[in-house]
């Protein structure tokens, strides 16, 4: 079965990509993902806050001598304490890229177009086959306009694109007034890939403990519907490659994303739940499904159930919605 595929100009042996997670925090972890068969690995993210902190420490040390070191160290406390720093990240990237045959993609996570974006070049020099730019931004200030939020994405992308020659993908949220237009604008601004979508860490309230709690939860397959809908709509409308992320648990979920039009399908929660070897289960299942359905290659599958480029997208969405509600209202949800 021919599972080979192209992602942003990178030749992958198959379209299954390990998305950023703690599984890629060591060379051994990356090797285990590669041994399980994934087509590429995106390393866990290096955060803007870490890079700013390191830059501040360097500047402090250069300007004021080592006695100010402790003060500078407390300046950006959130991420840096528990995360390995930028130098360790580059070292991991370099060693991981040398250890496996598949492309290793670096991940930069930030929201302001500052000097930290130059770090993309350091990632490229360390062997990153591409850069994934995670713009994890929740505009908490209600005075922030939608256009400002969008411009922030474009500015960060512009800075990173200026810094590197390898492909750059943008991992974005689904929360725009017009997600499609945002995708088109990123595409026009030179994004080589769009990764749909970021999953936001949404804090919750524990009524018993009277406390706000936040924790990363693994995804469920139903969460794939939103990214899958957007992939089906964007297929054929953007030049950028489309990467699906969220809700892949079984081989069928991979197949559905391909049918919608994804160039590659990413997975994290399932690999954390079942271990890296689950990638082999997903790939074997995909091959078996393709054989059963009579598909000879991934290209034959991709986009078969996308929204035709000449379709009226608004009408398409509205028709599906009205039809689904009509069915639900006349079906067996009762008799309540
Ligand atoms: C424990 C954990 C750590 C993650 N770390 C990162 C990260 O560093 N950078 C990033 O872009 N996404 C990160 N993600 C998000 C995943 O890469 C992925 O996009 C998301 O979990 C949705 O895919 P899934 O449904 O296959 O899990 C993380 C997810 C989990 C569960």
Tab-separated table of N, CA and C and ligand atoms in Angstrom, residues 18-23 25 42-47 83 107-109 132-134 136 171 195 197-199 216-221 223 244-249 257 266-272, ligand 1:
chain	number	residue	atom	x	y	z
A	18	UNK	N	3.420	12.698	14.454
A	18	UNK	CA	3.301	12.845	15.915
A	18	UNK	C	3.343	14.328	16.244
A	19	UNK	N	2.249	14.858	16.796
A	19	UNK	CA	2.214	16.294	17.121
A	19	UNK	C	2.908	16.539	18.463
A	20	UNK	N	3.196	17.826	18.751
A	20	UNK	CA	3.998	18.137	19.938
A	20	UNK	C	3.402	17.564	21.215
A	21	UNK	N	4.246	16.975	22.023
A	21	UNK	CA	3.805	16.401	23.295
A	21	UNK	C	5.039	15.990	24.089
A	22	UNK	N	4.837	15.587	25.334
A	22	UNK	CA	5.998	15.135	26.128
A	22	UNK	C	6.707	13.923	25.515
A	23	UNK	N	6.049	13.233	24.573
A	23	UNK	CA	6.690	12.057	23.958
A	23	UNK	C	7.937	12.448	23.166
A	25	UNK	N	10.180	14.707	24.099
A	25	UNK	CA	11.090	15.478	24.949
A	25	UNK	C	12.477	14.868	25.066
A	42	UNK	N	6.749	16.315	15.214
A	42	UNK	CA	6.897	17.721	15.612
A	42	UNK	C	7.288	17.714	17.082
A	43	UNK	N	8.431	18.308	17.393
A	43	UNK	CA	8.881	18.331	18.789
A	43	UNK	C	7.938	19.174	19.637
A	44	UNK	N	7.961	18.941	20.944
A	44	UNK	CA	7.214	19.796	21.875
A	44	UNK	C	7.662	21.248	21.671
A	45	UNK	N	6.862	22.200	22.160
A	45	UNK	CA	7.114	23.612	21.842
A	45	UNK	C	8.169	24.267	22.730
A	46	UNK	N	8.887	25.148	22.084
A	46	UNK	CA	9.738	26.087	22.808
A	46	UNK	C	8.940	27.389	22.887
A	47	UNK	N	8.821	27.950	24.085
A	47	UNK	CA	7.922	29.085	24.292
A	47	UNK	C	8.638	30.430	24.219
A	83	UNK	N	10.555	23.705	32.411
A	83	UNK	CA	10.845	23.303	31.040
A	83	UNK	C	12.342	23.376	30.766
A	107	UNK	N	9.028	23.291	17.010
A	107	UNK	CA	7.799	24.025	17.318
A	107	UNK	C	8.107	25.250	18.170
A	108	UNK	N	7.698	26.412	17.670
A	108	UNK	CA	7.865	27.666	18.400
A	108	UNK	C	6.481	28.149	18.805
A	109	UNK	N	6.336	28.520	20.067
A	109	UNK	CA	5.029	28.884	20.585
A	109	UNK	C	5.099	30.307	21.126
A	132	UNK	N	7.023	24.662	13.038
A	132	UNK	CA	5.591	24.818	13.309
A	132	UNK	C	5.456	25.949	14.318
A	133	UNK	N	4.655	26.928	13.944
A	133	UNK	CA	4.510	28.116	14.752
A	133	UNK	C	3.156	28.062	15.438
A	134	UNK	N	3.178	27.895	16.741
A	134	UNK	CA	1.921	27.794	17.482
A	134	UNK	C	1.581	29.158	18.061
A	136	UNK	N	-0.552	30.567	20.204
A	136	UNK	CA	-1.528	30.236	21.254
A	136	UNK	C	-1.908	31.546	21.934
A	171	UNK	N	0.036	26.836	13.481
A	171	UNK	CA	-0.998	26.111	14.225
A	171	UNK	C	-1.900	27.163	14.848
A	195	UNK	N	-2.117	24.239	10.527
A	195	UNK	CA	-2.389	23.120	11.425
A	195	UNK	C	-3.680	23.441	12.172
A	197	UNK	N	-6.696	22.228	14.673
A	197	UNK	CA	-6.590	23.494	15.336
A	197	UNK	C	-5.840	23.302	16.642
A	198	UNK	N	-5.429	24.408	17.230
A	198	UNK	CA	-4.947	24.405	18.593
A	198	UNK	C	-6.079	24.032	19.542
A	199	UNK	N	-5.768	23.291	20.567
A	199	UNK	CA	-6.776	23.000	21.602
A	199	UNK	C	-6.440	23.856	22.801
A	216	UNK	N	-4.323	19.735	31.509
A	216	UNK	CA	-4.422	19.307	30.117
A	216	UNK	C	-5.209	18.009	30.092
A	217	UNK	N	-6.273	17.994	29.306
A	217	UNK	CA	-7.053	16.763	29.155
A	217	UNK	C	-6.812	16.180	27.786
A	218	UNK	N	-6.793	14.865	27.711
A	218	UNK	CA	-6.644	14.230	26.398
A	218	UNK	C	-7.948	14.387	25.625
A	219	UNK	N	-7.827	14.399	24.294
A	219	UNK	CA	-9.003	14.685	23.461
A	219	UNK	C	-9.883	13.456	23.267
A	220	UNK	N	-11.073	13.711	22.743
A	220	UNK	CA	-11.996	12.634	22.357
A	220	UNK	C	-12.261	12.763	20.857
A	221	UNK	N	-12.589	11.627	20.188
A	221	UNK	CA	-12.784	11.667	18.732
A	221	UNK	C	-13.825	12.687	18.265
A	223	UNK	N	-14.222	15.583	19.076
A	223	UNK	CA	-13.622	16.908	18.921
A	223	UNK	C	-13.021	17.111	17.537
A	244	UNK	N	-4.173	18.088	10.046
A	244	UNK	CA	-5.272	17.913	10.994
A	244	UNK	C	-4.700	17.582	12.364
A	245	UNK	N	-5.179	18.267	13.384
A	245	UNK	CA	-4.819	17.863	14.734
A	245	UNK	C	-6.038	17.970	15.637
A	246	UNK	N	-6.303	16.945	16.353
A	246	UNK	CA	-7.348	16.776	17.383
A	246	UNK	C	-8.259	15.598	17.070
A	247	UNK	N	-8.323	14.715	18.060
A	247	UNK	CA	-9.366	13.697	18.080
A	247	UNK	C	-9.072	12.412	17.331
A	248	UNK	N	-7.801	12.152	16.990
A	248	UNK	CA	-7.507	10.875	16.321
A	248	UNK	C	-7.300	9.801	17.383
A	249	UNK	N	-8.172	8.824	17.382
A	249	UNK	CA	-8.047	7.725	18.339
A	249	UNK	C	-7.834	6.411	17.589
A	257	UNK	N	-10.140	12.193	8.223
A	257	UNK	CA	-9.420	13.448	7.997
A	257	UNK	C	-8.856	13.500	6.567
A	266	UNK	N	-2.297	14.489	12.393
A	266	UNK	CA	-1.422	14.456	13.569
A	266	UNK	C	-2.115	13.750	14.729
A	267	UNK	N	-1.310	13.256	15.632
A	267	UNK	CA	-1.890	12.586	16.801
A	267	UNK	C	-1.001	12.758	18.029
A	268	UNK	N	-1.660	13.040	19.135
A	268	UNK	CA	-0.964	13.142	20.419
A	268	UNK	C	-1.703	12.339	21.489
A	269	UNK	N	-2.972	12.692	21.724
A	269	UNK	CA	-3.695	12.058	22.841
A	269	UNK	C	-3.673	10.533	22.748
A	270	UNK	N	-3.912	10.002	21.550
A	270	UNK	CA	-3.963	8.542	21.404
A	270	UNK	C	-2.599	7.918	21.723
A	271	UNK	N	-1.517	8.628	21.338
A	271	UNK	CA	-0.186	8.074	21.617
A	271	UNK	C	0.147	8.168	23.099
A	272	UNK	N	-0.382	9.209	23.757
A	272	UNK	CA	-0.166	9.299	25.209
A	272	UNK	C	-1.000	8.247	25.940
B	1	LIG	C1	0.309	16.716	27.336
B	1	LIG	C2	0.220	17.540	26.084
B	1	LIG	C3	1.266	18.404	25.750
B	1	LIG	C4	1.190	19.189	24.592
B	1	LIG	N1	2.232	20.040	24.284
B	1	LIG	C5	2.138	20.794	23.165
B	1	LIG	C6	3.183	21.676	22.803
B	1	LIG	O1	4.223	21.781	23.466
B	1	LIG	N2	3.036	22.412	21.667
B	1	LIG	C7	1.934	22.317	20.876
B	1	LIG	O2	1.855	22.985	19.829
B	1	LIG	N3	0.920	21.465	21.183
B	1	LIG	C8	1.008	20.719	22.298
B	1	LIG	N4	-0.013	19.869	22.607
B	1	LIG	C9	-1.178	19.774	21.699
B	1	LIG	C10	-1.028	18.567	20.760
B	1	LIG	O3	0.110	18.705	19.949
B	1	LIG	C11	-2.267	18.409	19.866
B	1	LIG	O4	-2.361	19.482	18.967
B	1	LIG	C12	-3.558	18.319	20.657
B	1	LIG	O5	-3.411	17.477	21.790
B	1	LIG	C13	-4.705	17.788	19.794
B	1	LIG	O6	-4.384	16.547	19.216
B	1	LIG	P1	-4.887	15.143	19.835
B	1	LIG	O7	-6.357	15.177	19.864
B	1	LIG	O8	-4.322	14.115	18.914
B	1	LIG	O9	-4.314	15.064	21.209
B	1	LIG	C14	0.050	19.085	23.755
B	1	LIG	C15	-0.985	18.197	24.092
B	1	LIG	C16	-0.911	17.428	25.234
B	1	LIG	C17	-2.042	16.488	25.554
